[in-house]
CSV table of C-alpha atoms in Angstrom, one decimal:
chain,number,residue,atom,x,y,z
A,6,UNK,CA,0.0,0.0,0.0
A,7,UNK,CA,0.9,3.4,-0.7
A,8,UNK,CA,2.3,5.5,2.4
A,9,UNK,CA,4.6,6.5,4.4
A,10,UNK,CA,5.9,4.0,7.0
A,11,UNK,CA,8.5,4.5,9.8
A,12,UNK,CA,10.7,1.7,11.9
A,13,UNK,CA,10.5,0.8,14.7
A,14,UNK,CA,7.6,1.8,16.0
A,15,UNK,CA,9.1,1.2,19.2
A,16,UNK,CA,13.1,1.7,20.1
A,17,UNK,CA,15.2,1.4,23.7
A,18,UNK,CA,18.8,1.8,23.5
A,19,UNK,CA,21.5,2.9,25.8
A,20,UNK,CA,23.5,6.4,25.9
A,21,UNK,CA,26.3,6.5,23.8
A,22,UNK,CA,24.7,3.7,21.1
A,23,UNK,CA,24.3,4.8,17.2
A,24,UNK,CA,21.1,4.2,16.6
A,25,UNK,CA,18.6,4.7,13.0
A,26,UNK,CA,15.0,5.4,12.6
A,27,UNK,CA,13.9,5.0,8.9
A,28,UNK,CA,11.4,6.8,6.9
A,29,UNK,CA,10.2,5.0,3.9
A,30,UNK,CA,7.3,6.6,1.5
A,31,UNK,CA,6.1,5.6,-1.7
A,32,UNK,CA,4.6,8.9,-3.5
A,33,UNK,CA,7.8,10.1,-4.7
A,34,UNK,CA,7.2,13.1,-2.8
A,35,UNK,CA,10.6,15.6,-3.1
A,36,UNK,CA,10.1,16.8,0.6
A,37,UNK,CA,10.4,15.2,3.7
A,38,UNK,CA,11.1,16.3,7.2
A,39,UNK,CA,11.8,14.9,10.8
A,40,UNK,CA,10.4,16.0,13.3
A,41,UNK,CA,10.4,15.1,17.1
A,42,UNK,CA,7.4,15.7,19.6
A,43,UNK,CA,8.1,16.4,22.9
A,44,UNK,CA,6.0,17.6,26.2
A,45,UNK,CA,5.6,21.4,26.0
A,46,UNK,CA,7.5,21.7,23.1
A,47,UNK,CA,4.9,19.9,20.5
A,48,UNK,CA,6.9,19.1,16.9
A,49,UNK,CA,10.3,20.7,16.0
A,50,UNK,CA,11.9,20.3,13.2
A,51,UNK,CA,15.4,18.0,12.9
A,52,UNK,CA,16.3,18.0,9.3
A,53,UNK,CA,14.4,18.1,6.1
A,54,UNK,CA,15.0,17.1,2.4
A,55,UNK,CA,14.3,19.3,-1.1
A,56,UNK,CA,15.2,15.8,-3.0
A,57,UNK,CA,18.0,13.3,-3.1
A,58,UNK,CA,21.2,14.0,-1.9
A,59,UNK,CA,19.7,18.0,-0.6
A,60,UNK,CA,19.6,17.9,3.2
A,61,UNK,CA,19.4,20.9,5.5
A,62,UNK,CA,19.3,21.4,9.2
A,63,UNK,CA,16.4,22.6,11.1
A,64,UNK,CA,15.6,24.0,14.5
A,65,UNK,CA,17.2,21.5,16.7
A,66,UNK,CA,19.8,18.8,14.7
A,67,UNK,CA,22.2,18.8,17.2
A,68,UNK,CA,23.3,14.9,17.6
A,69,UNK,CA,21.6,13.8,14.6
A,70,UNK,CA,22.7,12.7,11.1
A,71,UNK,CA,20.3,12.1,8.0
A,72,UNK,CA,21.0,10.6,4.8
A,73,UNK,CA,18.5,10.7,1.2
A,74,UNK,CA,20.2,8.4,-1.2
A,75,UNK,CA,16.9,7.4,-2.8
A,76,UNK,CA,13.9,9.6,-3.1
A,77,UNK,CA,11.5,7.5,-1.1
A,78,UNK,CA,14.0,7.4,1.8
A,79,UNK,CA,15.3,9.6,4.8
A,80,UNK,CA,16.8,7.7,7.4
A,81,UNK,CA,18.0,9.8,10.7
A,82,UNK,CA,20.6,8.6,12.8
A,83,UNK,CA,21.5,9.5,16.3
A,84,UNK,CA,25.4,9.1,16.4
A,85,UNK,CA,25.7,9.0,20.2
A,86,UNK,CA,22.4,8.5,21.5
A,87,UNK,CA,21.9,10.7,25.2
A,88,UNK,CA,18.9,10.7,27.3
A,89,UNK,CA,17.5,14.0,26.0
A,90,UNK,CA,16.7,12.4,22.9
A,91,UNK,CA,14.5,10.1,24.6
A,92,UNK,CA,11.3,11.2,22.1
A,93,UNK,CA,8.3,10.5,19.6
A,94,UNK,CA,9.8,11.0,16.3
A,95,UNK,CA,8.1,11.8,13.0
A,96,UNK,CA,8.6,11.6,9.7
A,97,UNK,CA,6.8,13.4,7.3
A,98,UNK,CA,6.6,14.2,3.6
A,99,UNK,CA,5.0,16.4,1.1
A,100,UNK,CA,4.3,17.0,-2.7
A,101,UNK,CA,4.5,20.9,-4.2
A,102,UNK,CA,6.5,22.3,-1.5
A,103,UNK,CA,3.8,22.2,1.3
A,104,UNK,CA,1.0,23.2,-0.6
A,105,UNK,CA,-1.4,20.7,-0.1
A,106,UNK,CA,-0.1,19.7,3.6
A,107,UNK,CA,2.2,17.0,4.7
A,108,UNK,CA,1.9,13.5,5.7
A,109,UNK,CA,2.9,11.9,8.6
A,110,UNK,CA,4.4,8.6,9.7
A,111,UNK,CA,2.8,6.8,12.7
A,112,UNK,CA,6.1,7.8,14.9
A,113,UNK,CA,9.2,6.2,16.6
A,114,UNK,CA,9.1,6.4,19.9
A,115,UNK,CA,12.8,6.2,21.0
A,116,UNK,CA,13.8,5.9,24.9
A,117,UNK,CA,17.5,6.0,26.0
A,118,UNK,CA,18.9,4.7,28.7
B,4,UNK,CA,10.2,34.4,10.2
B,5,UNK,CA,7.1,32.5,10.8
B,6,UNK,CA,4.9,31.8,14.0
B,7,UNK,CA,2.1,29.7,14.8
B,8,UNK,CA,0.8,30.4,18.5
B,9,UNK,CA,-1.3,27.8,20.2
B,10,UNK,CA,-2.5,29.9,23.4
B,11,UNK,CA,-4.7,27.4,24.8
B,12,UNK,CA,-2.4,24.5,26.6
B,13,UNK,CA,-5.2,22.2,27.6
B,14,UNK,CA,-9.2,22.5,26.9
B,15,UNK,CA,-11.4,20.2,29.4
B,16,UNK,CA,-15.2,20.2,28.1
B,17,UNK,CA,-18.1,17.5,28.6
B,18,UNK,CA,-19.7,16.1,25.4
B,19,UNK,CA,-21.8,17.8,23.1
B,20,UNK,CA,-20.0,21.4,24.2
B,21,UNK,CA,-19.0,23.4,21.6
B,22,UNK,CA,-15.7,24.4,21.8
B,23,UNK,CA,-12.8,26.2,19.8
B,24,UNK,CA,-9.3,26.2,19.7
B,25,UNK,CA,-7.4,29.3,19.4
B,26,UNK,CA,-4.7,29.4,16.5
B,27,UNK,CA,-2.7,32.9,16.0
B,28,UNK,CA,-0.1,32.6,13.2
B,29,UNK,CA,2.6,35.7,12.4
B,30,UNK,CA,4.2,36.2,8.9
B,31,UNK,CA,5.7,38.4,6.4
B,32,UNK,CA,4.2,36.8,3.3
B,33,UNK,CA,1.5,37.6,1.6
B,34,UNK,CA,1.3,33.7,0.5
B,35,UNK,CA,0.9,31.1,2.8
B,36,UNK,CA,-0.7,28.1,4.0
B,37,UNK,CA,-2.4,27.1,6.9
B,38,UNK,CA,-3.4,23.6,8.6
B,39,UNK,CA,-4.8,21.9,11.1
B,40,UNK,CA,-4.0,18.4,12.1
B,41,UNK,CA,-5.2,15.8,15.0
B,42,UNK,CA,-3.5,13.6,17.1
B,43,UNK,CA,-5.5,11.3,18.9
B,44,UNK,CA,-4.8,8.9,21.8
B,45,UNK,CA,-2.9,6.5,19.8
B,46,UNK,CA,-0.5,9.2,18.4
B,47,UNK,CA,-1.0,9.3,14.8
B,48,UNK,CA,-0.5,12.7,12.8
B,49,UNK,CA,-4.4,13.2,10.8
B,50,UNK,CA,-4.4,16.1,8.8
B,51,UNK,CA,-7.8,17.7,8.9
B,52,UNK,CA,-8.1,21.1,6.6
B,53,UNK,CA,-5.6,23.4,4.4
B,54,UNK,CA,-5.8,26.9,3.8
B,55,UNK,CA,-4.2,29.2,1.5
B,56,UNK,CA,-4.1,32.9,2.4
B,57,UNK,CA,-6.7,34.2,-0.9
B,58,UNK,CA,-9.6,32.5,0.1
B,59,UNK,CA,-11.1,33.6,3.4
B,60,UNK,CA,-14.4,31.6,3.2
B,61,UNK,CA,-15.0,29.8,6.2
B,62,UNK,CA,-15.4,25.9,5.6
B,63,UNK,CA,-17.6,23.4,7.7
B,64,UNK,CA,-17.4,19.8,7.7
B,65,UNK,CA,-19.9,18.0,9.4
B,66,UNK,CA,-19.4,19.0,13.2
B,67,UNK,CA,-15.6,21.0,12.5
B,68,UNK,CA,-15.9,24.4,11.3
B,69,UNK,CA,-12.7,26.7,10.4
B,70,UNK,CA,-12.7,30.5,10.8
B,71,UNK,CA,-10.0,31.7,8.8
B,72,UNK,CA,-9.6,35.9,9.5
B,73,UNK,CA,-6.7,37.6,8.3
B,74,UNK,CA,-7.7,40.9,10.1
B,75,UNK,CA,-6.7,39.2,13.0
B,76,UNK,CA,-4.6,36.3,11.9
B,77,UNK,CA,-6.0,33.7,13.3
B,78,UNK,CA,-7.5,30.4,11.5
B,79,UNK,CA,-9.6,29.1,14.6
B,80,UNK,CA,-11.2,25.5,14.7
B,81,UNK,CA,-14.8,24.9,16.3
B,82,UNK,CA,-15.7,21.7,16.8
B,83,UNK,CA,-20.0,21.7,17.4
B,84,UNK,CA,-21.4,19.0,19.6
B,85,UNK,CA,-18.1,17.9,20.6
B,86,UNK,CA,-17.5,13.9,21.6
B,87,UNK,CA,-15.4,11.8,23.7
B,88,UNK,CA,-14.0,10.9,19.9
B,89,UNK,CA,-12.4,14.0,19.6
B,90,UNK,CA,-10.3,13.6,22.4
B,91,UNK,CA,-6.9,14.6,21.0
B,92,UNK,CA,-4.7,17.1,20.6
B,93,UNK,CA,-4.8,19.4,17.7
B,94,UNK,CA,-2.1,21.6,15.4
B,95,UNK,CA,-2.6,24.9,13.7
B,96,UNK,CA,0.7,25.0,11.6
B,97,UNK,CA,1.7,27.6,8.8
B,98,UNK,CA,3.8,27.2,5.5
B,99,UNK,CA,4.9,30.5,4.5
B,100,UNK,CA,5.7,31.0,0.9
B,101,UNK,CA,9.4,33.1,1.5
B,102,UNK,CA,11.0,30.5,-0.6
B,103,UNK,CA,10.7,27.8,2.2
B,104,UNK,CA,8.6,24.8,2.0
B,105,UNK,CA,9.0,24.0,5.7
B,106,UNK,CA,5.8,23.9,7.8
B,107,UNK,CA,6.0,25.8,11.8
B,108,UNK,CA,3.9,24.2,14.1
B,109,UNK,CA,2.1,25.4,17.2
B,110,UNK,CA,2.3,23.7,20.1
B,111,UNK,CA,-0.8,22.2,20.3
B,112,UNK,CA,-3.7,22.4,22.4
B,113,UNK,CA,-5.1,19.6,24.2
B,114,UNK,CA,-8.7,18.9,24.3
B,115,UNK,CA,-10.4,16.6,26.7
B,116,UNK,CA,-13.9,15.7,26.1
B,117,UNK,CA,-15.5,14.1,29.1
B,118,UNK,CA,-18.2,11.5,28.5
């Protein structure tokens, strides 16, 4: 089925561990985006993607890494995971720069350790 | 710079209330986009409306309404007859047109709707 799909759905690790979330979609959308959702702070933005191999950094991307090899895919990596990244993370992407709103994964919620 | 300001931290009400939720949004452009999404319970992202900046009419659908007012930028939500359903919490965000595609988010507001 069309979509966009993140794993896992579900993630413990330990401080100081590399660890991946992946974002996988299937519309060929250009844009995509991480987000992560925490209490009082709802969704900032990580990193986000114009297209393959176009990264940028958003508001908070300290400790984080992503990667778009392939269209369909935007895998973010924490390098040395630490207990403030202990979040619900979401992928997103979108078609026409934003215009007709953005889809959203169902979330990885990460919990270090 | 773009802003999306979600004053209203937590909304309690008891079914069928009517109730809205308060979404201010600050920008330079004169093109732009605004949303709403849900997030219920089981943390899922459900987009629920788009607006662009040129068209003003207000839009129902079904019990959700959407008063979009540039006067006073806001784009406020009003949910009629609320239920225990819409439990969640919402997001106003806004996608400016200043040569950036990325959306700002409030920070949402959480409504409570008690059986």
């Amino acid at each position: 089925d069309a979509g966009i799909t993140q794993s896992p759905r579900y993630k413990i690790t330990e401080t100081g561990r590399q660890v991946t979330l992946m974002c996988h979609q299937t519309w060929s959308h250009s844009y995509m985006f991480w987000y992560r959702q925490d209490l009082g702070h709802g969704l900032r933005l990580i990193y986000y993607s114009a297209a393959a191999d176009i990264t940028d950094k958003g508001e908070v991307p300290d400790g984080y890494v992503v990667s778009r090899s392939k269209t369909e895919n935007f895998p973010l990596t924490l390098e040395s995971a630490t207990r403030s990244q202990t979040s619900v993370y979401f992928c997103a992407s979108s078609e026409s720069m934003g215009h007709y709103g953005y889809t959203f994964g169902s979330g990885t919620r990460l919990t270090v350790v | 710079a773009q802003k999306v300001t979600q004053a209203q931290t937590e909304i309690s009400v008891v079914e069928k209330e009517d109730v809205t939720l308060d979404c201010v949004y600050e920008t330079r452009d004169t093109t732009y986009y605004l949303f709403w999404y849900k997030q219920p319970p089981s943390g899922e992202l459900v987009f629920l409306i788009r607006r662009n900046s040129f068209d003003e009419q207000n839009e129902i659908s079904g019990r959700y309404s959407w008063n979009f007012q540039k006067s006073t930028s806001s784009f406020n939500f009003t949910i009629t007859a609320s239920q225990v359903v819409d439990s969640a919490v919402y997001f106003c965000a806004l996608r400016a047109s200043g040569g950036s595609y990325i959306p700002t988010f409030g920070r949402g507001t959480s409504l409570i709707v008690h059986p």
